[in-house]
PDB file of C-alpha atoms in Angstrom:
ATOM      1  CA  MET A 218       0.000   0.000   0.000  1.00 61.00           C
ATOM      2  CA  ASN A 219       2.864   2.392   0.838  1.00 64.00           C
ATOM      3  CA  ASN A 220       4.353   1.878  -2.621  1.00 69.00           C
ATOM      4  CA  VAL A 221       1.070   2.879  -4.270  1.00 62.00           C
ATOM      5  CA  VAL A 222       0.807   6.006  -2.113  1.00 59.00           C
ATOM      6  CA  ASN A 223       4.436   6.924  -2.792  1.00 65.00           C
ATOM      7  CA  GLU A 224       3.953   6.343  -6.513  1.00 70.00           C
ATOM      8  CA  MET A 225       0.855   8.538  -6.599  1.00 62.00           C
ATOM      9  CA  ALA A 226       2.648  11.270  -4.624  1.00 61.00           C
ATOM     10  CA  GLY A 227       5.536  11.115  -7.073  1.00 67.00           C
ATOM     11  CA  ILE A 228       3.212  11.390 -10.063  1.00 63.00           C
ATOM     12  CA  LEU A 229       1.354  14.334  -8.548  1.00 57.00           C
ATOM     13  CA  THR A 230       4.588  16.090  -7.611  1.00 63.00           C
ATOM     14  CA  GLY A 231       6.044  15.553 -11.081  1.00 60.00           C
ATOM     15  CA  THR A 232       2.910  16.823 -12.777  1.00 54.00           C
ATOM     16  CA  SER A 233       2.749  19.865 -10.480  1.00 51.00           C
ATOM     17  CA  ASN A 234       6.375  20.720 -11.170  1.00 53.00           C
ATOM     18  CA  GLU A 235       5.849  20.338 -14.909  1.00 55.00           C
ATOM     19  CA  ILE A 236       2.849  22.672 -14.853  1.00 49.00           C
ATOM     20  CA  ALA A 237       4.639  25.228 -12.660  1.00 49.00           C
ATOM     21  CA  GLU A 238       7.609  25.287 -15.015  1.00 52.00           C
ATOM     22  CA  LYS A 239       5.386  25.950 -18.026  1.00 52.00           C
ATOM     23  CA  LYS A 240       4.802  29.638 -17.980  1.00 55.00           C
ATOM     24  CA  ILE A 241       2.404  31.452 -20.264  1.00 56.00           C
ATOM     25  CA  SER A 242       4.454  31.696 -23.448  1.00 64.00           C
ATOM     26  CA  PHE A 243       1.970  32.743 -26.100  1.00 82.00           C
ATOM     27  CA  PRO A 244      -0.068  35.881 -26.789  1.00 88.00           C
ATOM     28  CA  VAL A 245      -3.235  36.156 -24.706  1.00 91.00           C
ATOM     29  CA  PHE A 246      -6.260  38.403 -24.522  1.00 95.00           C
ATOM     30  CA  GLY A 247      -7.100  40.532 -21.537  1.00 95.00           C
ATOM     31  CA  THR A 248      -9.428  43.266 -20.362  1.00 97.00           C
ATOM     32  CA  ILE A 249      -8.610  46.574 -18.714  1.00 97.00           C
ATOM     33  CA  ASP A 250     -10.698  47.073 -15.574  1.00 96.00           C
ATOM     34  CA  SER A 251     -12.018  50.279 -14.013  1.00 96.00           C
ATOM     35  CA  LYS A 252      -8.702  50.883 -12.184  1.00 96.00           C
ATOM     36  CA  LEU A 253      -6.773  50.222 -15.436  1.00 96.00           C
ATOM     37  CA  ASP A 254      -5.518  46.941 -14.012  1.00 96.00           C
ATOM     38  CA  LEU A 255      -5.119  44.069 -16.465  1.00 95.00           C
ATOM     39  CA  LEU A 256      -7.314  40.982 -16.275  1.00 94.00           C
ATOM     40  CA  ILE A 257      -5.791  38.204 -18.391  1.00 92.00           C
ATOM     41  CA  ASP A 258      -8.383  35.744 -19.718  1.00 91.00           C
ATOM     42  CA  GLY A 259      -8.166  32.568 -17.650  1.00 86.00           C
ATOM     43  CA  PHE A 260      -5.771  34.103 -15.103  1.00 80.00           C
ATOM     44  CA  GLY A 261      -7.466  34.519 -11.723  1.00 82.00           C
ATOM     45  CA  VAL A 262      -5.572  37.544 -10.438  1.00 86.00           C
ATOM     46  CA  SER A 263      -5.628  41.068 -11.837  1.00 91.00           C
ATOM     47  CA  ILE A 264      -2.286  42.663 -12.687  1.00 92.00           C
ATOM     48  CA  PRO A 265      -1.924  46.218 -11.347  1.00 94.00           C
ATOM     49  CA  SER A 266      -1.332  48.931 -13.937  1.00 93.00           C
ATOM     50  CA  THR A 267       2.136  49.487 -12.452  1.00 92.00           C
ATOM     51  CA  ASP A 268       3.107  45.862 -13.135  1.00 91.00           C
ATOM     52  CA  TYR A 269       2.586  45.571 -16.879  1.00 93.00           C
ATOM     53  CA  HIS A 270       4.073  47.341 -19.887  1.00 93.00           C
ATOM     54  CA  LYS A 271       2.510  48.749 -23.034  1.00 93.00           C
ATOM     55  CA  LEU A 272       3.769  49.742 -26.430  1.00 92.00           C
ATOM     56  CA  LYS A 273       4.648  53.398 -26.693  1.00 92.00           C
ATOM     57  CA  GLY A 274       1.668  55.480 -27.804  1.00 92.00           C
ATOM     58  CA  LEU A 275      -0.898  52.846 -26.825  1.00 91.00           C
ATOM     59  CA  SER A 276      -3.712  54.201 -24.709  1.00 93.00           C
ATOM     60  CA  PHE A 277      -6.761  52.431 -23.426  1.00 92.00           C
ATOM     61  CA  ALA A 278      -9.838  52.873 -21.249  1.00 96.00           C
ATOM     62  CA  PRO A 279     -11.760  50.644 -18.839  1.00 97.00           C
ATOM     63  CA  ASN A 280     -13.341  47.595 -20.497  1.00 97.00           C
ATOM     64  CA  ASP A 281     -10.989  47.737 -23.503  1.00 97.00           C
ATOM     65  CA  ARG A 282      -9.926  44.331 -24.784  1.00 97.00           C
ATOM     66  CA  VAL A 283      -6.183  44.041 -25.334  1.00 97.00           C
ATOM     67  CA  LEU A 284      -3.685  41.638 -26.833  1.00 95.00           C
ATOM     68  CA  CYS A 285      -0.862  40.824 -24.428  1.00 93.00           C
ATOM     69  CA  ILE A 286       2.479  39.124 -24.904  1.00 91.00           C
ATOM     70  CA  PRO A 287       4.235  37.591 -21.890  1.00 87.00           C
ATOM     71  CA  ILE A 288       7.884  38.462 -21.367  1.00 84.00           C
ATOM     72  CA  GLU A 289      10.649  37.668 -18.875  1.00 72.00           C
ATOM     73  CA  ASP A 290       9.243  35.179 -16.357  1.00 68.00           C
ATOM     74  CA  GLY A 291       6.025  34.505 -18.247  1.00 66.00           C
ATOM     75  CA  HIS A 292       4.009  36.550 -15.786  1.00 68.00           C
ATOM     76  CA  THR A 293       5.082  39.991 -16.941  1.00 84.00           C
ATOM     77  CA  PHE A 294       2.983  41.252 -19.808  1.00 89.00           C
ATOM     78  CA  THR A 295       3.352  43.835 -22.533  1.00 92.00           C
ATOM     79  CA  LEU A 296       0.147  45.169 -24.052  1.00 94.00           C
ATOM     80  CA  VAL A 297       0.628  45.377 -27.796  1.00 94.00           C
ATOM     81  CA  GLY A 298      -2.741  46.470 -29.093  1.00 94.00           C
ATOM     82  CA  LEU A 299      -6.460  46.881 -28.734  1.00 95.00           C
ATOM     83  CA  VAL A 300      -8.807  44.208 -30.067  1.00 94.00           C
ATOM     84  CA  GLU A 301     -12.499  44.239 -30.948  1.00 88.00           C
TER      85      GLU A 301
END
């Protein structure tokens, strides 16, 4: 029985590590909220406006949909454009 439990724990740990190592590495959509924080689709936490970047000259308003590209650690985003 201990071997089965240890095996399951190993599988779960390996899967968790694999998922944690896979950072968002593709463009994603997001929405700008009323405080101009960024809400990435499928990402449960909003990103404060001080913690993301945007292309020079890009401006947006609350409820705008944006295209975002992850950089650095996969959790830092650059807004590259507005989408409809």
